[in-house]
Amino acid sequence: MSKDITNVKFSGCLSGEIIIPPDKSISHRSLIIGAVVSKQTGKKIRVKNLSLGKDCLATLDILKNVGVKFFNFSNRELEIDAKEAFRSPFEKLDCGNSGTSARLLMGLFSSINGFRATFTGDESLEKRPMGRVIKPLSLMGAKINSNENKMPIDIYGNDLKAITYNSPIASAQVKSAILLAGLNSCGITKVYENYLSRNHTEVMLEYLGANIKTGKDENGFWVSIEKSEFKSGEIEVVGDISSCAFFMVAAAIIPNSKVLIKNVGINPTRTGILDVFRQAEINFSILNERTVSGEKVADIEVCYTKNIKPFEIKGDIIPRLIDEIPVLAVLATVADGISEISDASDLRNKESDRIKAMVEGLSEFGIKIIEKDDGFTIYGAKKVNKKAVLETHLDHRLAMSYYILSLINEKETIIKDFGCVNTSFPEFLELMDKIKNFRG
Ligand code: S3P
Protein backbone atom coordinates (compact mmCIF):
# COMPACT_ATOMS: atom_id res chain seq x y z
CA MET A 1 0.00 0.00 0.00
CA SER A 2 1.06 3.55 -0.69
CA LYS A 3 3.32 5.94 1.01
CA ASP A 4 4.41 6.69 4.53
CA ILE A 5 3.95 10.25 5.78
CA THR A 6 6.05 12.27 8.18
CA ASN A 7 4.45 14.98 10.29
CA VAL A 8 5.98 17.52 12.57
CA LYS A 9 4.11 19.34 15.29
CA PHE A 10 1.46 21.67 13.93
CA SER A 11 1.82 24.98 15.72
CA GLY A 12 -1.27 26.75 14.36
CA CYS A 13 -4.94 26.12 15.00
CA LEU A 14 -7.86 24.68 13.02
CA SER A 15 -10.48 27.13 11.82
CA GLY A 16 -13.19 27.50 9.20
CA GLU A 17 -15.77 25.07 7.85
CA ILE A 18 -15.83 21.84 5.86
CA ILE A 19 -18.52 19.65 4.35
CA ILE A 20 -17.99 16.12 5.56
CA PRO A 21 -17.92 13.47 2.79
CA PRO A 22 -20.66 10.85 2.48
CA ASP A 23 -21.29 8.10 4.98
CA LYS A 24 -19.60 4.80 4.13
CA SER A 25 -22.25 2.52 5.67
CA ILE A 26 -25.12 4.37 3.98
CA SER A 27 -23.28 4.48 0.65
CA HIS A 28 -22.87 0.67 0.62
CA ARG A 29 -26.56 0.31 1.39
CA SER A 30 -27.60 2.84 -1.27
CA LEU A 31 -25.87 0.73 -3.92
CA ILE A 32 -27.10 -2.64 -2.67
CA ILE A 33 -30.66 -1.68 -1.73
CA GLY A 34 -30.85 0.64 -4.76
CA ALA A 35 -30.07 -2.39 -6.95
CA VAL A 36 -32.68 -4.54 -5.20
CA VAL A 37 -35.32 -1.83 -5.67
CA SER A 38 -34.35 -1.19 -9.31
CA LYS A 39 -34.55 -4.93 -10.05
CA GLN A 40 -38.03 -5.16 -8.55
CA THR A 41 -39.53 -1.93 -9.89
CA GLY A 42 -37.79 -2.13 -13.29
CA LYS A 43 -36.84 1.54 -12.85
CA LYS A 44 -33.51 3.31 -12.49
CA ILE A 45 -32.68 4.49 -8.97
CA ARG A 46 -30.63 7.66 -8.52
CA VAL A 47 -28.07 7.92 -5.71
CA LYS A 48 -26.68 11.31 -4.72
CA ASN A 49 -23.55 12.00 -2.69
CA LEU A 50 -22.02 8.54 -2.85
CA SER A 51 -18.78 7.84 -0.96
CA LEU A 52 -15.81 7.47 -3.29
CA GLY A 53 -13.82 5.51 -0.71
CA LYS A 54 -12.31 2.25 -1.93
CA ASP A 55 -14.71 0.18 0.21
CA CYS A 56 -17.82 1.53 -1.50
CA LEU A 57 -16.19 1.25 -4.91
CA ALA A 58 -15.60 -2.46 -4.10
CA THR A 59 -19.36 -2.86 -3.60
CA LEU A 60 -20.00 -1.02 -6.86
CA ASP A 61 -17.55 -3.24 -8.79
CA ILE A 62 -19.08 -6.40 -7.37
CA LEU A 63 -22.57 -5.27 -8.34
CA LYS A 64 -21.28 -4.55 -11.87
CA ASN A 65 -19.87 -8.08 -11.94
CA VAL A 66 -23.32 -9.55 -11.26
CA GLY A 67 -25.08 -7.56 -13.98
CA VAL A 68 -26.04 -4.26 -12.32
CA LYS A 69 -25.49 -1.26 -14.62
CA PHE A 70 -24.48 2.20 -13.46
CA PHE A 71 -25.08 5.34 -15.54
CA ASN A 72 -23.97 8.98 -15.47
CA PHE A 73 -21.46 8.51 -12.66
CA SER A 74 -20.05 11.95 -11.89
CA ASN A 75 -19.87 14.32 -8.95
CA ARG A 76 -20.67 11.49 -6.57
CA GLU A 77 -23.99 10.86 -8.34
CA LEU A 78 -25.12 7.87 -10.37
CA GLU A 79 -28.12 5.90 -11.57
CA ILE A 80 -28.58 2.20 -10.87
CA ASP A 81 -30.24 -0.12 -13.36
CA ALA A 82 -30.55 -3.68 -12.07
CA LYS A 83 -33.15 -5.03 -14.53
CA GLU A 84 -30.70 -7.71 -15.71
CA ALA A 85 -29.20 -8.48 -12.31
CA PHE A 86 -28.37 -10.67 -10.40
CA ARG A 87 -26.45 -13.24 -12.43
CA SER A 88 -23.54 -15.40 -11.31
CA PRO A 89 -20.24 -13.63 -12.01
CA PHE A 90 -17.44 -15.07 -14.15
CA GLU A 91 -14.83 -13.69 -11.76
CA LYS A 92 -14.28 -13.97 -8.04
CA LEU A 93 -15.91 -11.15 -6.09
CA ASP A 94 -13.07 -9.15 -4.55
CA CYS A 95 -14.25 -7.18 -1.50
CA GLY A 96 -10.80 -5.61 -0.92
CA ASN A 97 -10.68 -4.32 2.67
CA SER A 98 -14.44 -4.08 3.06
CA GLY A 99 -16.25 -6.24 5.62
CA THR A 100 -19.51 -4.44 4.85
CA SER A 101 -19.36 -5.39 1.13
CA ALA A 102 -18.60 -9.00 2.01
CA ARG A 103 -21.20 -9.53 4.71
CA LEU A 104 -24.12 -7.62 3.17
CA LEU A 105 -23.63 -9.05 -0.30
CA MET A 106 -23.30 -12.59 1.06
CA GLY A 107 -26.75 -12.06 2.55
CA LEU A 108 -28.31 -10.78 -0.66
CA PHE A 109 -26.70 -13.31 -3.02
CA SER A 110 -27.47 -16.29 -0.76
CA SER A 111 -31.16 -15.67 -1.39
CA ILE A 112 -30.93 -15.81 -5.20
CA ASN A 113 -31.71 -19.28 -6.41
CA GLY A 114 -28.98 -20.68 -8.72
CA PHE A 115 -26.54 -17.84 -7.93
CA ARG A 116 -22.97 -18.99 -7.45
CA ALA A 117 -19.91 -16.90 -6.54
CA THR A 118 -16.64 -16.91 -4.61
CA PHE A 119 -15.91 -13.99 -2.25
CA THR A 120 -12.31 -12.94 -1.61
CA GLY A 121 -10.64 -9.95 0.07
CA ASP A 122 -7.31 -8.39 0.97
CA GLU A 123 -4.87 -9.66 3.59
CA SER A 124 -6.81 -7.94 6.39
CA LEU A 125 -10.31 -9.05 5.29
CA GLU A 126 -9.20 -12.65 4.77
CA LYS A 127 -8.35 -12.82 8.48
CA ARG A 128 -11.75 -11.54 9.66
CA PRO A 129 -14.49 -13.81 11.04
CA MET A 130 -17.33 -14.61 8.64
CA GLY A 131 -18.99 -17.35 10.72
CA ARG A 132 -21.21 -14.61 12.18
CA VAL A 133 -23.05 -14.36 8.82
CA ILE A 134 -22.47 -17.89 7.54
CA LYS A 135 -24.34 -19.33 10.53
CA PRO A 136 -27.67 -17.47 10.17
CA LEU A 137 -27.62 -17.64 6.36
CA SER A 138 -27.06 -21.41 6.56
CA LEU A 139 -29.98 -21.71 8.98
CA MET A 140 -32.10 -20.02 6.29
CA GLY A 141 -31.00 -22.72 3.83
CA ALA A 142 -28.05 -21.13 2.03
CA LYS A 143 -25.18 -23.39 1.04
CA ILE A 144 -21.87 -21.74 1.92
CA ASN A 145 -18.35 -23.21 1.89
CA SER A 146 -15.57 -21.34 3.66
CA ASN A 147 -12.03 -21.67 4.87
CA GLU A 148 -12.96 -22.38 8.51
CA ASN A 149 -15.40 -19.45 8.55
CA LYS A 150 -12.95 -17.17 6.77
CA MET A 151 -12.47 -16.18 3.14
CA PRO A 152 -12.39 -17.39 0.42
CA ILE A 153 -16.10 -18.16 0.65
CA ASP A 154 -18.26 -19.95 -1.93
CA ILE A 155 -21.95 -19.04 -1.99
CA TYR A 156 -24.60 -21.20 -3.64
CA GLY A 157 -27.85 -19.20 -3.60
CA ASN A 158 -31.13 -20.89 -2.79
CA ASP A 159 -34.82 -20.28 -2.11
CA LEU A 160 -34.41 -19.43 1.55
CA LYS A 161 -36.84 -19.80 4.42
CA ALA A 162 -37.50 -17.11 7.01
CA ILE A 163 -35.97 -17.49 10.48
CA THR A 164 -36.03 -15.76 13.83
CA TYR A 165 -32.44 -15.20 14.84
CA ASN A 166 -31.01 -14.03 18.15
CA SER A 167 -27.74 -12.45 17.13
CA PRO A 168 -25.03 -13.17 19.70
CA ILE A 169 -23.39 -9.84 18.80
CA ALA A 170 -24.81 -6.37 18.13
CA SER A 171 -23.56 -6.13 14.55
CA ALA A 172 -25.21 -4.12 11.79
CA GLN A 173 -23.42 -6.19 9.19
CA VAL A 174 -24.90 -9.41 10.55
CA LYS A 175 -28.35 -7.88 10.97
CA SER A 176 -28.26 -6.39 7.45
CA ALA A 177 -27.08 -9.64 5.83
CA ILE A 178 -30.05 -11.47 7.37
CA LEU A 179 -32.50 -8.70 6.41
CA LEU A 180 -31.31 -8.64 2.79
CA ALA A 181 -31.69 -12.42 2.65
CA GLY A 182 -35.07 -12.19 4.42
CA LEU A 183 -36.34 -9.72 1.85
CA ASN A 184 -36.26 -12.50 -0.71
CA SER A 185 -37.38 -15.41 1.52
CA CYS A 186 -40.76 -16.99 2.25
CA GLY A 187 -42.26 -15.79 5.53
CA ILE A 188 -41.25 -13.19 8.10
CA THR A 189 -37.59 -13.01 9.08
CA LYS A 190 -36.87 -11.53 12.49
CA VAL A 191 -33.50 -10.55 13.98
CA TYR A 192 -32.89 -9.81 17.64
CA GLU A 193 -29.85 -8.06 19.11
CA ASN A 194 -29.14 -7.17 22.74
CA TYR A 195 -27.94 -3.64 21.93
CA LEU A 196 -29.15 -1.65 18.94
CA SER A 197 -26.49 -1.55 16.20
CA ARG A 198 -26.58 1.06 13.40
CA ASN A 199 -29.97 0.89 11.68
CA HIS A 200 -29.24 2.40 8.25
CA THR A 201 -30.53 -0.72 6.47
CA GLU A 202 -33.84 -0.48 8.31
CA VAL A 203 -34.12 3.29 7.70
CA MET A 204 -33.43 2.96 3.96
CA LEU A 205 -35.71 -0.03 3.47
CA GLU A 206 -38.53 1.78 5.24
CA TYR A 207 -37.87 4.95 3.23
CA LEU A 208 -38.25 2.91 0.03
CA GLY A 209 -41.50 1.28 1.16
CA ALA A 210 -40.43 -2.16 2.46
CA ASN A 211 -42.56 -4.26 4.83
CA ILE A 212 -40.25 -3.73 7.76
CA LYS A 213 -41.09 -3.42 11.46
CA THR A 214 -38.90 -2.68 14.46
CA GLY A 215 -39.43 -2.88 18.21
CA LYS A 216 -38.10 -3.94 21.58
CA ASP A 217 -39.29 -6.71 23.90
CA GLU A 218 -37.91 -8.86 26.73
CA ASN A 219 -35.49 -10.56 24.28
CA GLY A 220 -33.97 -7.29 23.05
CA PHE A 221 -34.23 -5.03 20.01
CA TRP A 222 -35.89 -6.69 17.01
CA VAL A 223 -36.47 -6.01 13.35
CA SER A 224 -38.68 -8.06 11.03
CA ILE A 225 -38.87 -8.13 7.25
CA GLU A 226 -40.76 -9.94 4.51
CA LYS A 227 -41.10 -9.76 0.73
CA SER A 228 -42.00 -6.16 -0.15
CA GLU A 229 -43.40 -3.96 -2.89
CA PHE A 230 -40.93 -1.08 -3.17
CA LYS A 231 -41.67 2.40 -4.32
CA SER A 232 -39.13 3.98 -6.60
CA GLY A 233 -37.14 6.84 -5.11
CA GLU A 234 -33.94 8.81 -4.96
CA ILE A 235 -31.41 8.19 -2.21
CA GLU A 236 -29.21 10.99 -0.93
CA VAL A 237 -26.37 9.91 1.35
CA VAL A 238 -25.65 12.12 4.37
CA GLY A 239 -22.13 12.92 5.67
CA ASP A 240 -20.21 10.38 7.74
CA ILE A 241 -20.05 10.99 11.49
CA SER A 242 -17.19 8.47 11.68
CA SER A 243 -15.12 10.65 9.32
CA CYS A 244 -16.30 13.76 11.15
CA ALA A 245 -14.96 12.28 14.41
CA PHE A 246 -11.32 12.93 13.38
CA PHE A 247 -12.03 16.64 12.86
CA MET A 248 -14.10 16.87 16.04
CA VAL A 249 -11.26 15.47 18.14
CA ALA A 250 -8.65 17.56 16.32
CA ALA A 251 -10.60 20.79 16.93
CA ALA A 252 -11.14 19.89 20.60
CA ILE A 253 -7.43 19.26 21.34
CA ILE A 254 -5.59 21.88 19.24
CA PRO A 255 -5.44 25.23 21.08
CA ASN A 256 -7.54 28.11 19.67
CA SER A 257 -9.41 25.90 17.18
CA LYS A 258 -13.02 26.34 16.10
CA VAL A 259 -14.39 24.26 13.22
CA LEU A 260 -17.85 23.96 11.69
CA ILE A 261 -18.44 20.52 10.13
CA LYS A 262 -21.44 20.48 7.82
CA ASN A 263 -23.92 17.81 6.70
CA VAL A 264 -23.10 15.19 9.35
CA GLY A 265 -25.43 12.19 9.78
CA ILE A 266 -26.67 12.13 13.37
CA ASN A 267 -28.71 8.94 13.35
CA PRO A 268 -28.94 8.12 17.10
CA THR A 269 -27.42 4.66 16.51
CA ARG A 270 -24.19 6.44 15.46
CA THR A 271 -23.91 9.37 17.86
CA GLY A 272 -22.15 7.75 20.83
CA ILE A 273 -19.28 10.18 20.20
CA LEU A 274 -21.55 13.12 21.08
CA ASP A 275 -22.32 11.49 24.44
CA VAL A 276 -18.59 11.05 25.08
CA PHE A 277 -17.95 14.69 24.14
CA ARG A 278 -20.60 15.69 26.71
CA GLN A 279 -18.94 13.48 29.33
CA ALA A 280 -15.55 15.03 28.51
CA GLU A 281 -17.15 18.51 28.77
CA ILE A 282 -16.00 19.52 25.31
CA ASN A 283 -17.39 22.73 23.91
CA PHE A 284 -19.54 21.83 20.87
CA SER A 285 -22.96 22.56 19.36
CA ILE A 286 -25.39 20.80 17.04
CA LEU A 287 -26.95 23.18 14.52
CA ASN A 288 -29.46 23.11 11.69
CA GLU A 289 -31.02 19.65 12.29
CA ARG A 290 -32.95 18.18 9.35
CA THR A 291 -33.84 14.84 7.69
CA VAL A 292 -32.48 13.58 4.34
CA SER A 293 -33.68 10.28 2.77
CA GLY A 294 -34.95 9.18 6.19
CA GLU A 295 -31.66 9.97 8.00
CA LYS A 296 -31.19 12.76 10.55
CA VAL A 297 -28.46 15.25 9.67
CA ALA A 298 -26.96 18.40 11.24
CA ASP A 299 -23.93 20.69 11.31
CA ILE A 300 -21.54 20.31 14.24
CA GLU A 301 -19.34 23.08 15.60
CA VAL A 302 -16.44 22.12 17.88
CA CYS A 303 -14.17 24.48 19.82
CA TYR A 304 -10.86 23.88 21.54
CA THR A 305 -11.43 22.83 25.14
CA LYS A 306 -8.67 23.42 27.66
CA ASN A 307 -9.70 21.01 30.41
CA ILE A 308 -10.90 17.80 28.82
CA LYS A 309 -12.40 15.47 31.43
CA PRO A 310 -11.51 11.76 31.38
CA PHE A 311 -14.34 9.46 30.28
CA GLU A 312 -15.68 5.93 30.49
CA ILE A 313 -17.07 4.02 27.52
CA LYS A 314 -18.83 0.68 28.10
CA GLY A 315 -22.09 -1.26 27.62
CA ASP A 316 -24.82 -0.27 25.20
CA ILE A 317 -22.99 2.79 23.87
CA ILE A 318 -20.33 0.57 22.23
CA PRO A 319 -22.19 -0.17 18.95
CA ARG A 320 -23.04 3.55 18.72
CA LEU A 321 -19.36 4.53 18.52
CA ILE A 322 -17.48 1.34 17.69
CA ASP A 323 -15.57 2.89 14.74
CA GLU A 324 -14.72 6.05 16.69
CA ILE A 325 -12.88 4.27 19.52
CA PRO A 326 -9.40 4.73 17.98
CA VAL A 327 -9.83 8.51 17.71
CA LEU A 328 -11.56 8.70 21.11
CA ALA A 329 -8.47 6.94 22.49
CA VAL A 330 -6.50 9.87 21.03
CA LEU A 331 -8.85 12.26 22.86
CA ALA A 332 -8.20 10.34 26.11
CA THR A 333 -4.44 10.96 25.78
CA VAL A 334 -4.96 14.66 26.57
CA ALA A 335 -7.73 14.25 29.17
CA ASP A 336 -7.22 15.35 32.71
CA GLY A 337 -7.04 11.83 34.26
CA ILE A 338 -7.68 8.18 33.45
CA SER A 339 -10.17 7.07 30.77
CA GLU A 340 -11.57 3.53 30.52
CA ILE A 341 -12.87 1.69 27.47
CA SER A 342 -14.50 -1.73 28.13
CA ASP A 343 -16.98 -4.19 26.54
CA ALA A 344 -15.39 -3.56 23.14
CA SER A 345 -13.76 -6.93 22.40
CA ASP A 346 -15.15 -6.89 18.83
CA LEU A 347 -12.52 -4.21 18.13
CA ARG A 348 -10.15 -7.17 17.78
CA ASN A 349 -12.12 -8.26 14.66
CA LYS A 350 -12.00 -4.98 12.74
CA GLU A 351 -9.67 -4.04 9.86
CA SER A 352 -6.91 -4.78 12.41
CA ASP A 353 -6.92 -5.93 16.04
CA ARG A 354 -7.63 -2.35 17.11
CA ILE A 355 -7.08 -3.03 20.83
CA LYS A 356 -3.60 -4.47 20.34
CA ALA A 357 -2.72 -1.96 17.61
CA MET A 358 -3.83 1.13 19.63
CA VAL A 359 -1.91 -0.11 22.68
CA GLU A 360 1.23 -0.40 20.52
CA GLY A 361 0.54 2.88 18.73
CA LEU A 362 -0.19 5.10 21.74
CA SER A 363 2.74 3.55 23.65
CA GLU A 364 4.94 4.53 20.70
CA PHE A 365 3.84 8.14 21.34
CA GLY A 366 4.92 7.72 24.99
CA ILE A 367 1.35 7.52 26.35
CA LYS A 368 0.60 5.13 29.22
CA ILE A 369 -2.09 2.70 28.00
CA ILE A 370 -2.95 -0.68 29.49
CA GLU A 371 -4.46 -3.43 27.38
CA LYS A 372 -7.54 -5.34 28.59
CA ASP A 373 -9.31 -8.23 26.85
CA ASP A 374 -12.21 -5.94 25.95
CA GLY A 375 -10.61 -2.49 25.72
CA PHE A 376 -7.95 -0.37 27.37
CA THR A 377 -7.16 2.12 30.14
CA ILE A 378 -5.53 5.38 29.04
CA TYR A 379 -3.66 7.79 31.30
CA GLY A 380 -4.01 11.36 30.06
CA ALA A 381 -0.69 13.18 29.61
CA LYS A 382 0.14 16.87 29.84
CA LYS A 383 2.21 16.67 26.66
CA VAL A 384 2.89 14.31 23.78
CA ASN A 385 6.60 14.50 23.27
CA LYS A 386 8.20 11.45 21.68
CA LYS A 387 9.35 10.61 18.18
CA ALA A 388 6.86 7.98 16.99
CA VAL A 389 6.91 5.51 14.08
CA LEU A 390 3.47 3.95 13.60
CA GLU A 391 2.31 0.78 11.87
CA THR A 392 -1.19 1.20 10.43
CA HIS A 393 -1.72 -2.53 9.72
CA LEU A 394 -3.56 -1.22 6.60
CA ASP A 395 -6.29 0.09 8.93
CA HIS A 396 -7.62 3.47 7.75
CA ARG A 397 -9.03 4.50 11.13
CA LEU A 398 -5.72 3.87 12.89
CA ALA A 399 -3.87 5.92 10.25
CA MET A 400 -6.19 8.93 10.69
CA SER A 401 -6.22 8.64 14.50
CA TYR A 402 -2.41 8.70 14.60
CA TYR A 403 -2.44 11.68 12.25
CA ILE A 404 -4.62 13.64 14.71
CA LEU A 405 -2.28 12.83 17.60
CA SER A 406 0.75 13.74 15.46
CA LEU A 407 -0.63 17.30 15.22
CA ILE A 408 0.09 17.84 18.93
CA ASN A 409 3.21 15.66 19.17
CA GLU A 410 6.17 17.93 19.84
CA LYS A 411 8.48 15.46 18.11
CA GLU A 412 8.41 13.94 14.63
CA THR A 413 5.75 11.32 13.76
CA ILE A 414 6.05 8.85 10.89
CA ILE A 415 2.87 6.99 9.86
CA LYS A 416 3.47 4.02 7.59
CA ASP A 417 1.22 3.11 4.65
CA PHE A 418 -0.90 6.21 5.10
CA GLY A 419 -2.56 5.54 1.72
CA CYS A 420 -4.92 3.12 3.49
CA VAL A 421 -7.06 6.16 4.46
CA ASN A 422 -8.48 5.87 0.93
CA THR A 423 -10.54 2.94 2.21
CA SER A 424 -13.08 5.32 3.70
CA PHE A 425 -11.84 8.89 3.40
CA PRO A 426 -9.79 9.84 0.32
CA GLU A 427 -10.50 13.54 1.01
CA PHE A 428 -8.98 13.46 4.54
CA LEU A 429 -5.72 15.37 3.92
CA GLU A 430 -7.34 17.87 1.55
CA LEU A 431 -9.97 18.80 4.16
CA MET A 432 -7.37 18.94 6.89
CA ASP A 433 -5.28 21.36 4.80
CA LYS A 434 -8.38 23.48 4.22
CA ILE A 435 -8.82 24.25 7.94
CA LYS A 436 -5.16 24.41 9.02
CA ASN A 437 -4.49 27.97 10.05
CA PHE A 438 -0.75 28.39 10.44
CA ARG A 439 -0.94 31.77 12.16
CA GLY A 440 -2.71 30.09 15.10
C1 S3P B 1 -20.78 -1.38 9.62
C2 S3P B 1 -21.01 -1.96 10.83
C3 S3P B 1 -19.99 -2.02 11.90
C4 S3P B 1 -18.85 -1.05 11.65
C5 S3P B 1 -18.37 -1.09 10.23
C6 S3P B 1 -19.50 -0.74 9.27
C7 S3P B 1 -21.87 -1.39 8.61
O1 S3P B 1 -19.46 -3.33 11.93
O2 S3P B 1 -17.79 -1.30 12.53
O3 S3P B 1 -17.31 -0.18 10.03
O4 S3P B 1 -21.79 -0.62 7.63
O5 S3P B 1 -22.83 -2.15 8.80
P1 S3P B 1 -20.18 -4.54 12.72
O6 S3P B 1 -21.47 -4.79 12.09
O7 S3P B 1 -19.25 -5.68 12.56
O8 S3P B 1 -20.27 -4.08 14.13
PDB file of N, CA and C and ligand atoms in Angstrom, residues 24-26 28-29 100 103-104 128 132 170-174 176 197-198 322-323 346 350-351 354 397, ligand 1:
ATOM      1  N   LYS A  24     -20.025   6.057   4.762  1.00  0.00           N
ATOM      2  CA  LYS A  24     -19.604   4.795   4.126  1.00  0.00           C
ATOM      3  C   LYS A  24     -20.695   3.732   4.261  1.00  0.00           C
ATOM      4  N   SER A  25     -21.232   3.564   5.459  1.00  0.00           N
ATOM      5  CA  SER A  25     -22.254   2.515   5.666  1.00  0.00           C
ATOM      6  C   SER A  25     -23.480   2.781   4.794  1.00  0.00           C
ATOM      7  N   ILE A  26     -23.907   4.055   4.749  1.00  0.00           N
ATOM      8  CA  ILE A  26     -25.121   4.368   3.982  1.00  0.00           C
ATOM      9  C   ILE A  26     -24.839   4.257   2.487  1.00  0.00           C
ATOM     10  N   HIS A  28     -22.772   2.104   0.978  1.00  0.00           N
ATOM     11  CA  HIS A  28     -22.875   0.671   0.617  1.00  0.00           C
ATOM     12  C   HIS A  28     -24.334   0.283   0.437  1.00  0.00           C
ATOM     13  N   ARG A  29     -25.150   0.703   1.408  1.00  0.00           N
ATOM     14  CA  ARG A  29     -26.559   0.307   1.391  1.00  0.00           C
ATOM     15  C   ARG A  29     -27.290   0.946   0.219  1.00  0.00           C
ATOM     16  N   THR A 100     -18.100  -4.736   5.127  1.00  0.00           N
ATOM     17  CA  THR A 100     -19.506  -4.436   4.845  1.00  0.00           C
ATOM     18  C   THR A 100     -19.900  -5.005   3.481  1.00  0.00           C
ATOM     19  N   ARG A 103     -20.125  -8.946   3.899  1.00  0.00           N
ATOM     20  CA  ARG A 103     -21.201  -9.535   4.711  1.00  0.00           C
ATOM     21  C   ARG A 103     -22.583  -9.205   4.144  1.00  0.00           C
ATOM     22  N   LEU A 104     -22.786  -7.969   3.698  1.00  0.00           N
ATOM     23  CA  LEU A 104     -24.116  -7.616   3.175  1.00  0.00           C
ATOM     24  C   LEU A 104     -24.396  -8.353   1.864  1.00  0.00           C
ATOM     25  N   ARG A 128     -10.611 -11.926   8.805  1.00  0.00           N
ATOM     26  CA  ARG A 128     -11.753 -11.541   9.658  1.00  0.00           C
ATOM     27  C   ARG A 128     -12.833 -12.630   9.707  1.00  0.00           C
ATOM     28  N   ARG A 132     -20.078 -15.367  11.662  1.00  0.00           N
ATOM     29  CA  ARG A 132     -21.210 -14.606  12.177  1.00  0.00           C
ATOM     30  C   ARG A 132     -22.315 -14.402  11.139  1.00  0.00           C
ATOM     31  N   ALA A 170     -24.087  -7.508  18.714  1.00  0.00           N
ATOM     32  CA  ALA A 170     -24.813  -6.372  18.132  1.00  0.00           C
ATOM     33  C   ALA A 170     -24.012  -5.903  16.929  1.00  0.00           C
ATOM     34  N   SER A 171     -24.307  -6.471  15.764  1.00  0.00           N
ATOM     35  CA  SER A 171     -23.558  -6.127  14.551  1.00  0.00           C
ATOM     36  C   SER A 171     -24.515  -5.769  13.429  1.00  0.00           C
ATOM     37  N   ALA A 172     -24.343  -4.559  12.891  1.00  0.00           N
ATOM     38  CA  ALA A 172     -25.211  -4.118  11.792  1.00  0.00           C
ATOM     39  C   ALA A 172     -24.938  -4.922  10.531  1.00  0.00           C
ATOM     40  N   GLN A 173     -23.723  -5.406  10.390  1.00  0.00           N
ATOM     41  CA  GLN A 173     -23.421  -6.190   9.188  1.00  0.00           C
ATOM     42  C   GLN A 173     -24.161  -7.521   9.233  1.00  0.00           C
ATOM     43  N   VAL A 174     -24.182  -8.141  10.409  1.00  0.00           N
ATOM     44  CA  VAL A 174     -24.897  -9.415  10.554  1.00  0.00           C
ATOM     45  C   VAL A 174     -26.399  -9.188  10.354  1.00  0.00           C
ATOM     46  N   SER A 176     -27.926  -6.785   8.831  1.00  0.00           N
ATOM     47  CA  SER A 176     -28.257  -6.393   7.452  1.00  0.00           C
ATOM     48  C   SER A 176     -28.175  -7.577   6.504  1.00  0.00           C
ATOM     49  N   SER A 197     -27.595  -1.963  17.078  1.00  0.00           N
ATOM     50  CA  SER A 197     -26.489  -1.546  16.200  1.00  0.00           C
ATOM     51  C   SER A 197     -27.037  -0.576  15.153  1.00  0.00           C
ATOM     52  N   ARG A 198     -26.144   0.027  14.368  1.00  0.00           N
ATOM     53  CA  ARG A 198     -26.584   1.062  13.404  1.00  0.00           C
ATOM     54  C   ARG A 198     -27.737   0.526  12.558  1.00  0.00           C
ATOM     55  N   ILE A 322     -18.537   2.353  17.816  1.00  0.00           N
ATOM     56  CA  ILE A 322     -17.478   1.336  17.686  1.00  0.00           C
ATOM     57  C   ILE A 322     -16.327   1.811  16.774  1.00  0.00           C
ATOM     58  N   ASP A 323     -16.640   2.482  15.673  1.00  0.00           N
ATOM     59  CA  ASP A 323     -15.572   2.889  14.739  1.00  0.00           C
ATOM     60  C   ASP A 323     -14.816   4.126  15.208  1.00  0.00           C
ATOM     61  N   ASP A 346     -15.035  -6.712  20.281  1.00  0.00           N
ATOM     62  CA  ASP A 346     -15.149  -6.889  18.826  1.00  0.00           C
ATOM     63  C   ASP A 346     -14.174  -5.982  18.060  1.00  0.00           C
ATOM     64  N   LYS A 350     -11.813  -6.018  13.765  1.00  0.00           N
ATOM     65  CA  LYS A 350     -12.001  -4.976  12.740  1.00  0.00           C
ATOM     66  C   LYS A 350     -10.888  -5.077  11.696  1.00  0.00           C
ATOM     67  N   GLU A 351     -10.657  -4.009  10.940  1.00  0.00           N
ATOM     68  CA  GLU A 351      -9.672  -4.043   9.865  1.00  0.00           C
ATOM     69  C   GLU A 351      -8.299  -4.458  10.396  1.00  0.00           C
ATOM     70  N   ARG A 354      -7.780  -3.768  16.737  1.00  0.00           N
ATOM     71  CA  ARG A 354      -7.632  -2.351  17.114  1.00  0.00           C
ATOM     72  C   ARG A 354      -7.259  -2.166  18.577  1.00  0.00           C
ATOM     73  N   ARG A 397      -8.677   3.700   9.940  1.00  0.00           N
ATOM     74  CA  ARG A 397      -9.028   4.497  11.127  1.00  0.00           C
ATOM     75  C   ARG A 397      -7.836   4.655  12.072  1.00  0.00           C
TER      76      ARG A 397
HETATM   77  C1  S3P B   1     -20.782  -1.379   9.616  1.00  0.00           C
HETATM   78  C2  S3P B   1     -21.010  -1.956  10.833  1.00  0.00           C
HETATM   79  C3  S3P B   1     -19.993  -2.024  11.900  1.00  0.00           C
HETATM   80  C4  S3P B   1     -18.854  -1.046  11.645  1.00  0.00           C
HETATM   81  C5  S3P B   1     -18.372  -1.091  10.229  1.00  0.00           C
HETATM   82  C6  S3P B   1     -19.498  -0.743   9.273  1.00  0.00           C
HETATM   83  C7  S3P B   1     -21.865  -1.386   8.613  1.00  0.00           C
HETATM   84  O1  S3P B   1     -19.456  -3.329  11.927  1.00  0.00           O
HETATM   85  O2  S3P B   1     -17.790  -1.304  12.528  1.00  0.00           O
HETATM   86  O3  S3P B   1     -17.309  -0.182  10.029  1.00  0.00           O
HETATM   87  O4  S3P B   1     -21.793  -0.623   7.633  1.00  0.00           O
HETATM   88  O5  S3P B   1     -22.826  -2.146   8.796  1.00  0.00           O
HETATM   89  P1  S3P B   1     -20.177  -4.543  12.718  1.00  0.00           P
HETATM   90  O6  S3P B   1     -21.471  -4.791  12.089  1.00  0.00           O
HETATM   91  O7  S3P B   1     -19.245  -5.684  12.559  1.00  0.00           O
HETATM   92  O8  S3P B   1     -20.274  -4.082  14.129  1.00  0.00           O
END
